[in-house]
CSV table of C-alpha atoms in Angstrom, one decimal:
chain,number,residue,atom,x,y,z
A,1,MET,CA,0.0,0.0,0.0
A,2,LYS,CA,1.6,3.3,-1.1
A,3,LYS,CA,1.2,6.2,1.2
A,4,ILE,CA,0.8,9.6,-0.6
A,5,CYS,CA,1.1,12.9,1.2
A,6,ILE,CA,-0.5,15.8,-0.7
A,7,VAL,CA,0.5,19.4,0.3
A,8,ALA,CA,-1.7,22.4,-0.5
A,9,GLY,CA,-0.3,25.8,0.2
A,10,ALA,CA,-3.3,28.1,-0.7
A,11,ARG,CA,-6.9,28.1,-1.7
A,12,PRO,CA,-6.4,27.6,-5.5
A,13,ASN,CA,-4.4,24.5,-4.8
A,14,PHE,CA,-7.5,22.6,-3.6
A,15,VAL,CA,-9.2,22.9,-7.0
A,16,LYS,CA,-6.3,20.9,-8.4
A,17,VAL,CA,-6.0,18.5,-5.4
A,18,ALA,CA,-9.7,17.4,-5.4
A,19,PRO,CA,-9.4,15.3,-8.6
A,20,LEU,CA,-6.3,13.5,-7.2
A,21,ILE,CA,-8.2,12.6,-4.0
A,22,ARG,CA,-11.0,11.2,-6.1
A,23,ALA,CA,-8.6,9.2,-8.2
A,24,ILE,CA,-6.7,7.8,-5.2
A,25,GLY,CA,-10.1,6.8,-3.7
A,26,LYS,CA,-10.8,4.6,-6.7
A,27,THR,CA,-7.7,2.4,-6.1
A,28,GLU,CA,-7.0,-0.1,-3.3
A,29,GLU,CA,-3.3,0.3,-3.8
A,30,ALA,CA,-2.8,3.7,-2.2
A,31,THR,CA,-3.9,5.9,0.7
A,32,TYR,CA,-3.4,9.7,1.1
A,33,GLU,CA,-3.2,12.4,3.7
A,34,LEU,CA,-4.0,16.0,2.8
A,35,VAL,CA,-1.8,18.6,4.5
A,36,TYR,CA,-2.6,22.4,4.4
A,37,ALA,CA,0.2,24.9,5.1
A,38,GLY,CA,-2.1,27.4,6.6
A,39,ARG,CA,-4.5,27.7,9.6
A,40,GLU,CA,-7.7,25.7,10.0
A,41,ASP,CA,-9.6,29.1,10.3
A,42,ASP,CA,-8.0,30.6,7.2
A,43,PRO,CA,-10.5,33.2,6.0
A,44,THR,CA,-9.8,32.5,2.4
A,45,LEU,CA,-11.2,28.9,2.8
A,46,GLU,CA,-14.9,29.7,2.8
A,47,ALA,CA,-17.2,27.2,4.4
A,48,SER,CA,-18.6,26.1,1.1
A,49,LEU,CA,-15.3,25.4,-0.7
A,50,PHE,CA,-14.8,21.7,0.3
A,51,GLU,CA,-18.5,21.0,-0.2
A,52,ASP,CA,-18.5,22.6,-3.6
A,53,LEU,CA,-15.4,20.6,-4.6
A,54,GLN,CA,-16.9,17.5,-3.0
A,55,MET,CA,-13.7,16.7,-1.2
A,56,PRO,CA,-12.8,16.3,2.5
A,57,ARG,CA,-11.1,19.1,4.4
A,58,PRO,CA,-7.4,18.6,5.2
A,59,SER,CA,-6.6,16.2,8.0
A,60,VAL,CA,-3.5,18.2,9.0
A,61,TYR,CA,-3.0,22.0,9.3
A,62,LEU,CA,0.6,23.3,9.7
A,63,GLY,CA,-0.8,26.6,10.9
A,64,VAL,CA,1.6,28.9,9.1
A,65,ASP,CA,0.2,32.4,8.7
A,66,SER,CA,2.6,35.2,7.5
A,67,THR,CA,3.0,37.7,4.7
A,68,SER,CA,6.8,37.3,4.7
A,69,LEU,CA,7.9,34.8,2.0
A,70,ASN,CA,11.1,33.9,3.9
A,71,GLU,CA,9.2,33.4,7.2
A,72,ILE,CA,6.6,31.2,5.4
A,73,THR,CA,9.5,29.1,4.0
A,74,SER,CA,11.2,28.6,7.3
A,75,ARG,CA,8.1,27.9,9.3
A,76,VAL,CA,6.7,25.5,6.8
A,77,MET,CA,10.0,23.7,6.7
A,78,ALA,CA,10.0,23.3,10.5
A,79,THR,CA,6.4,22.2,10.9
A,80,PHE,CA,6.3,19.9,7.8
A,81,ASP,CA,9.6,18.2,8.9
A,82,ALA,CA,8.0,17.6,12.3
A,83,TYR,CA,4.9,16.1,10.6
A,84,LEU,CA,7.0,13.8,8.4
A,85,GLU,CA,8.9,12.6,11.4
A,86,LYS,CA,5.7,11.2,12.8
A,87,GLN,CA,3.9,10.4,9.6
A,88,PRO,CA,6.4,9.3,6.9
A,89,ALA,CA,5.1,8.9,3.3
A,90,ASP,CA,6.3,7.1,0.2
A,91,VAL,CA,5.7,10.1,-2.0
A,92,VAL,CA,4.9,13.7,-1.4
A,93,ILE,CA,2.9,15.7,-4.0
A,94,VAL,CA,3.4,19.5,-4.0
A,95,VAL,CA,1.3,21.8,-6.1
A,96,ASP,CA,2.2,24.9,-8.2
A,97,ASP,CA,4.9,27.4,-7.1
A,98,LEU,CA,4.3,29.0,-3.7
A,99,ALA,CA,6.9,29.6,-0.9
A,100,SER,CA,5.2,26.9,1.1
A,101,THR,CA,5.4,24.5,-1.9
A,102,MET,CA,9.1,25.0,-2.2
A,103,ALA,CA,9.5,24.6,1.6
A,104,ALA,CA,7.7,21.3,1.6
A,105,ALA,CA,9.7,20.1,-1.4
A,106,ILE,CA,13.0,20.9,0.3
A,107,VAL,CA,12.0,19.0,3.5
A,108,THR,CA,10.8,16.0,1.4
A,109,LYS,CA,14.1,15.6,-0.3
A,110,LYS,CA,16.2,16.2,2.8
A,111,ARG,CA,14.3,13.2,4.3
A,112,GLY,CA,15.1,11.1,1.2
A,113,LEU,CA,11.5,10.7,0.1
A,114,LYS,CA,10.1,10.7,-3.4
A,115,LEU,CA,8.8,14.1,-4.5
A,116,ALA,CA,6.2,14.8,-7.2
A,117,HIS,CA,5.5,18.3,-8.6
A,118,LEU,CA,2.1,19.0,-10.0
A,119,VAL,CA,2.1,21.6,-12.7
A,120,ALA,CA,5.8,21.4,-13.3
A,121,GLY,CA,7.8,23.2,-16.0
A,122,THR,CA,6.0,26.6,-15.9
A,123,ARG,CA,8.4,29.5,-16.4
A,124,SER,CA,8.2,33.3,-16.7
A,125,PHE,CA,12.0,33.5,-17.2
A,126,ASP,CA,12.0,36.5,-14.9
A,127,MET,CA,14.3,35.9,-11.9
A,128,GLN,CA,12.9,39.0,-10.2
A,129,MET,CA,9.7,37.0,-9.5
A,130,PRO,CA,9.9,35.0,-6.2
A,131,LYS,CA,7.7,32.3,-7.8
A,132,GLU,CA,10.2,31.8,-10.6
A,133,VAL,CA,12.9,30.9,-8.0
A,134,ASN,CA,10.4,28.6,-6.3
A,135,ARG,CA,9.6,26.8,-9.6
A,136,LEU,CA,13.3,26.2,-10.4
A,137,VAL,CA,14.0,24.8,-7.0
A,138,ILE,CA,10.9,22.5,-6.9
A,139,ASP,CA,11.5,21.2,-10.4
A,140,ALA,CA,15.2,20.6,-9.7
A,141,LEU,CA,14.3,18.5,-6.6
A,142,SER,CA,11.4,16.5,-8.0
A,143,ASP,CA,11.5,12.8,-8.9
A,144,TYR,CA,8.2,13.2,-10.9
A,145,LEU,CA,7.5,16.2,-13.0
A,146,PHE,CA,3.9,16.3,-14.0
A,147,THR,CA,3.3,18.9,-16.7
A,148,ALA,CA,0.2,20.4,-18.2
A,149,GLY,CA,1.2,21.2,-21.8
A,150,VAL,CA,3.7,20.9,-24.5
A,151,LYS,CA,5.8,24.0,-23.7
A,152,SER,CA,6.0,23.2,-19.9
A,153,ASN,CA,6.8,19.6,-20.8
A,154,SER,CA,9.8,20.7,-23.0
A,155,VAL,CA,11.1,23.0,-20.3
A,156,ALA,CA,10.9,20.3,-17.6
A,157,THR,CA,12.5,17.7,-19.8
A,158,ARG,CA,15.3,20.1,-20.7
A,159,GLU,CA,16.0,21.0,-17.1
A,160,GLN,CA,15.2,17.8,-15.3
A,161,ALA,CA,17.8,16.5,-12.8
A,162,GLU,CA,19.4,13.1,-13.1
A,163,GLY,CA,16.9,10.4,-11.9
A,164,SER,CA,13.8,12.5,-12.3
A,165,ASN,CA,11.1,11.8,-14.9
A,166,THR,CA,8.8,14.2,-16.8
A,167,TYR,CA,5.3,13.2,-17.7
A,168,MET,CA,2.8,15.4,-19.8
A,169,VAL,CA,-0.3,14.3,-17.9
A,170,GLY,CA,-2.5,17.3,-18.9
A,171,ASN,CA,-4.2,20.1,-17.1
A,172,ILE,CA,-5.6,18.9,-13.8
A,173,LEU,CA,-7.7,22.1,-13.5
A,174,MET,CA,-9.8,20.6,-16.3
A,175,ASP,CA,-10.6,17.5,-14.2
A,176,SER,CA,-12.3,19.8,-11.6
A,177,LEU,CA,-14.1,21.8,-14.3
A,178,ARG,CA,-15.4,18.8,-16.1
A,179,PHE,CA,-16.5,17.1,-12.8
A,180,ASN,CA,-18.3,20.2,-11.6
A,181,HIS,CA,-19.7,21.6,-14.9
A,182,GLN,CA,-23.2,20.4,-14.4
A,183,ARG,CA,-23.2,21.5,-10.8
A,184,LEU,CA,-22.5,25.2,-11.4
A,185,VAL,CA,-25.1,27.6,-10.1
A,186,PRO,CA,-25.8,31.3,-10.9
A,187,PRO,CA,-24.8,33.7,-8.1
A,188,SER,CA,-27.9,34.2,-6.0
A,189,SER,CA,-27.1,37.8,-5.4
A,190,LEU,CA,-26.8,38.8,-9.1
A,191,LEU,CA,-29.6,38.7,-11.7
A,192,LEU,CA,-27.7,38.0,-14.9
A,193,GLN,CA,-28.4,36.9,-18.4
A,194,PRO,CA,-25.7,34.7,-20.0
A,195,GLY,CA,-23.5,36.7,-22.4
A,196,SER,CA,-24.7,40.1,-21.2
A,197,TYR,CA,-21.8,41.0,-18.9
A,198,LEU,CA,-18.0,41.0,-18.5
A,199,VAL,CA,-16.1,39.7,-15.5
A,200,PHE,CA,-13.1,41.5,-14.0
A,201,THR,CA,-10.8,39.8,-11.5
A,202,LEU,CA,-7.6,41.3,-9.9
A,203,ASN,CA,-5.1,39.8,-7.5
A,204,ARG,CA,-1.5,40.4,-8.7
A,205,LYS,CA,0.6,42.4,-6.2
A,206,ALA,CA,2.5,44.3,-8.9
A,207,LEU,CA,-0.8,45.7,-10.3
A,208,LEU,CA,-2.2,46.6,-6.8
A,209,ALA,CA,1.0,48.4,-5.8
A,210,ASP,CA,0.8,51.1,-8.5
A,211,GLU,CA,-2.6,52.8,-7.9
A,212,GLU,CA,-2.3,55.5,-10.6
A,213,HIS,CA,-1.5,52.9,-13.2
A,214,LEU,CA,-4.3,50.7,-12.0
A,215,ARG,CA,-6.7,53.6,-12.3
A,216,GLU,CA,-5.6,53.9,-16.0
A,217,LEU,CA,-6.3,50.2,-16.6
A,218,ILE,CA,-9.7,50.4,-14.9
A,219,GLU,CA,-10.6,53.5,-17.1
A,220,ALA,CA,-9.5,51.7,-20.2
A,221,ILE,CA,-11.8,48.7,-19.4
A,222,THR,CA,-14.8,50.8,-18.5
A,223,LYS,CA,-14.6,53.2,-21.5
A,224,ALA,CA,-14.1,50.3,-23.9
A,225,ALA,CA,-16.9,48.2,-22.5
A,226,GLY,CA,-19.4,51.0,-22.9
A,227,ASP,CA,-22.8,50.1,-21.3
A,228,ILE,CA,-22.0,46.5,-20.7
A,229,PRO,CA,-21.9,45.6,-16.9
A,230,ILE,CA,-18.6,44.6,-15.5
A,231,ILE,CA,-18.9,42.2,-12.6
A,232,ALA,CA,-15.9,42.4,-10.3
A,233,PRO,CA,-16.0,39.7,-7.5
A,234,LEU,CA,-12.9,40.8,-5.5
A,235,ARG,CA,-11.6,40.4,-2.0
A,236,GLY,CA,-9.3,42.4,0.3
A,237,LYS,CA,-7.1,45.1,-1.1
A,238,ALA,CA,-8.2,44.6,-4.7
A,239,HIS,CA,-11.8,45.2,-3.7
A,240,GLU,CA,-10.8,48.4,-1.7
A,241,LEU,CA,-8.7,49.8,-4.6
A,242,VAL,CA,-11.3,49.3,-7.3
A,243,LEU,CA,-13.9,50.8,-5.1
A,244,GLN,CA,-11.6,53.8,-4.6
A,245,LEU,CA,-10.3,54.2,-8.2
A,246,ALA,CA,-13.3,53.4,-10.4
A,247,ASP,CA,-15.5,56.2,-11.6
A,248,PRO,CA,-18.8,56.0,-9.7
A,249,SER,CA,-20.6,56.5,-13.0
A,250,SER,CA,-19.0,53.4,-14.6
A,251,HIS,CA,-20.7,50.1,-15.1
A,252,ILE,CA,-18.4,48.2,-12.7
A,253,ILE,CA,-20.5,46.2,-10.2
A,254,LEU,CA,-18.2,45.4,-7.3
A,255,HIS,CA,-19.1,42.2,-5.4
A,256,SER,CA,-17.5,40.2,-2.6
A,257,SER,CA,-15.6,37.0,-3.7
A,258,LEU,CA,-18.0,34.2,-4.8
A,259,PRO,CA,-18.1,30.5,-3.8
A,260,TYR,CA,-16.5,28.1,-6.2
A,261,LEU,CA,-19.6,26.9,-8.0
A,262,GLU,CA,-21.1,30.4,-8.3
A,263,PHE,CA,-17.8,31.9,-9.6
A,264,GLY,CA,-17.6,29.0,-12.1
A,265,TRP,CA,-21.0,29.8,-13.5
A,266,LEU,CA,-20.2,33.5,-13.7
A,267,THR,CA,-17.1,33.0,-15.8
A,268,ALA,CA,-18.6,30.2,-17.9
A,269,HIS,CA,-21.5,32.4,-19.0
A,270,ALA,CA,-19.7,35.8,-19.4
A,271,LYS,CA,-19.4,37.7,-22.7
A,272,GLY,CA,-15.7,38.1,-21.8
A,273,ILE,CA,-13.2,38.1,-19.0
A,274,ILE,CA,-10.4,40.5,-18.0
A,275,THR,CA,-8.1,39.0,-15.4
A,276,ASP,CA,-4.6,38.7,-14.0
A,277,SER,CA,-5.1,35.0,-13.0
A,278,GLY,CA,-3.7,32.1,-14.9
A,279,ASN,CA,-6.3,29.8,-13.5
A,280,VAL,CA,-9.2,32.0,-14.6
A,281,ALA,CA,-7.6,32.2,-18.1
A,282,GLU,CA,-7.4,28.4,-18.3
A,283,GLU,CA,-11.1,28.1,-17.3
A,284,ALA,CA,-12.0,30.7,-20.0
A,285,THR,CA,-10.3,28.6,-22.6
A,286,PHE,CA,-12.2,25.5,-21.4
A,287,ASN,CA,-15.5,27.4,-21.7
A,288,GLY,CA,-14.6,29.1,-25.0
A,289,VAL,CA,-15.0,32.5,-23.4
A,290,PRO,CA,-12.9,35.4,-24.7
A,291,CYS,CA,-10.2,36.3,-22.1
A,292,ILE,CA,-7.7,39.2,-21.7
A,293,THR,CA,-4.9,38.7,-19.3
A,294,LEU,CA,-3.2,41.7,-17.7
A,295,ASN,CA,0.3,40.2,-18.0
A,296,SER,CA,3.1,40.0,-20.6
A,297,TYR,CA,3.5,36.2,-20.1
A,298,THR,CA,1.5,33.1,-19.1
A,299,GLU,CA,2.6,29.9,-17.5
A,300,HIS,CA,0.2,28.1,-19.8
A,301,GLN,CA,1.1,29.2,-23.3
A,302,GLU,CA,-1.5,26.9,-24.8
A,303,THR,CA,-4.3,29.2,-23.5
A,304,VAL,CA,-2.9,31.8,-26.0
A,305,SER,CA,-1.7,29.6,-28.9
A,306,THR,CA,-4.8,27.3,-28.9
A,307,GLY,CA,-7.3,28.8,-26.5
A,308,SER,CA,-9.2,32.1,-26.0
A,309,ASN,CA,-6.6,34.0,-24.1
A,310,VAL,CA,-4.8,37.2,-25.2
A,311,LEU,CA,-2.0,38.9,-23.3
A,312,VAL,CA,-1.9,42.7,-23.1
A,313,GLY,CA,0.8,43.2,-20.5
A,314,GLU,CA,-0.1,46.3,-18.5
A,315,ASP,CA,-0.7,48.6,-21.4
A,316,PRO,CA,-4.0,50.6,-21.1
A,317,GLN,CA,-4.2,51.3,-24.8
A,318,ARG,CA,-3.7,47.7,-25.8
A,319,LEU,CA,-6.2,46.7,-23.1
A,320,ALA,CA,-8.9,49.1,-24.5
A,321,GLU,CA,-8.4,47.8,-28.0
A,322,GLU,CA,-8.9,44.2,-26.9
A,323,VAL,CA,-11.9,45.0,-24.8
A,324,LYS,CA,-13.5,46.7,-27.8
A,325,ARG,CA,-12.9,43.6,-29.9
A,326,MET,CA,-14.3,41.5,-27.0
A,327,VAL,CA,-17.6,43.4,-26.7
A,328,SER,CA,-18.0,43.6,-30.5
A,329,GLY,CA,-17.8,39.8,-30.8
A,330,GLU,CA,-14.6,39.8,-33.0
A,331,TRP,CA,-12.6,37.4,-31.0
A,332,LYS,CA,-10.3,34.8,-32.4
A,333,LYS,CA,-11.2,31.2,-32.9
A,334,CYS,CA,-10.1,28.8,-30.1
A,335,ALA,CA,-10.0,25.1,-29.2
A,336,LEU,CA,-9.2,22.9,-26.3
A,337,PRO,CA,-5.5,22.1,-25.9
A,338,ASP,CA,-4.2,18.6,-25.8
A,339,ARG,CA,-5.0,16.4,-22.8
A,340,TRP,CA,-7.6,18.8,-21.3
A,341,ASP,CA,-9.8,15.7,-21.2
A,342,GLY,CA,-10.5,15.4,-17.4
A,343,ARG,CA,-8.2,12.3,-16.9
A,344,THR,CA,-5.1,14.0,-15.6
A,345,ALA,CA,-5.5,12.8,-12.0
A,346,GLU,CA,-6.0,9.2,-13.3
A,347,ARG,CA,-2.7,9.4,-15.2
A,348,ILE,CA,-0.8,10.8,-12.2
A,349,VAL,CA,-2.1,8.1,-9.8
A,350,LYS,CA,-1.3,5.3,-12.4
A,351,ILE,CA,2.3,6.6,-12.8
A,352,LEU,CA,2.9,6.8,-9.0
A,353,LEU,CA,1.6,3.3,-8.5
A,354,GLU,CA,3.7,1.9,-11.3
A,355,ASN,CA,7.0,3.5,-10.2
């Protein structure tokens, strides 16, 4: 019986972890334990999240709560090491590229355990980004590099360490989207007709740090969108800044963050999406919804080359031009990238059991 430890570092990780748990549950050859780096009362983990994803809550909480990346790294290393001392595993699966992900990866290899990196091979090629450092470290340490697409697979294969193995298993986010697609529900607090509104999400720290530039981006969106409502389900600082910077006469409708199934319905039925989130852009490609990403790169290039995503950097003029194209219905043709078939978790579990 293979014992698998799955480490989640933040809320978005659970959307990618849920399919793995279902896949492990279908086999009698493995057991798992789900570890969360944060606190049990983490406010970003709304009560409905685990019910919406139809998955159990973590059985272990490391309790790390800090905004300092170095402090997160050191505290997760200490607490996760203590956990593995009592509960050793055959393989540890870490997700994405957070400081907590890197910390868990380092501890895993120091203990001589097998390490699997879910969503490996993603690169911005910008060493000024802390996440880029995390990605390089995690991939270099991993025994199993599970990639989502052709580009990330070629990066992981080129950089892989001796003894590691790269597998293009597909995009595990699609497993959750396919599993939950028929369960999506309209936001109860919004009366919306499909295709009659845009969605705007914002979270990236670099965008939030420059208020004057953010004001220009918001003005570009609202002017180009005309009379079309722009639904903005935001939390924390992003909500505060958009409330402060947006023209009161604009058609931006600020809303608190939505539960998983309601947010999924909102984006799946939108006329278009403006976002700085890679996950939201991937969901847009799955749903065939036009998407503009406020960044000059994407970790998942297939959303641009094959899917519905367009990168505009942080250029207000380019943003306005693309929003006009979006609302006029002049968007490019798009398709589903390879291996977005909802079977990624099955492939991962099969590989772990066979090796």
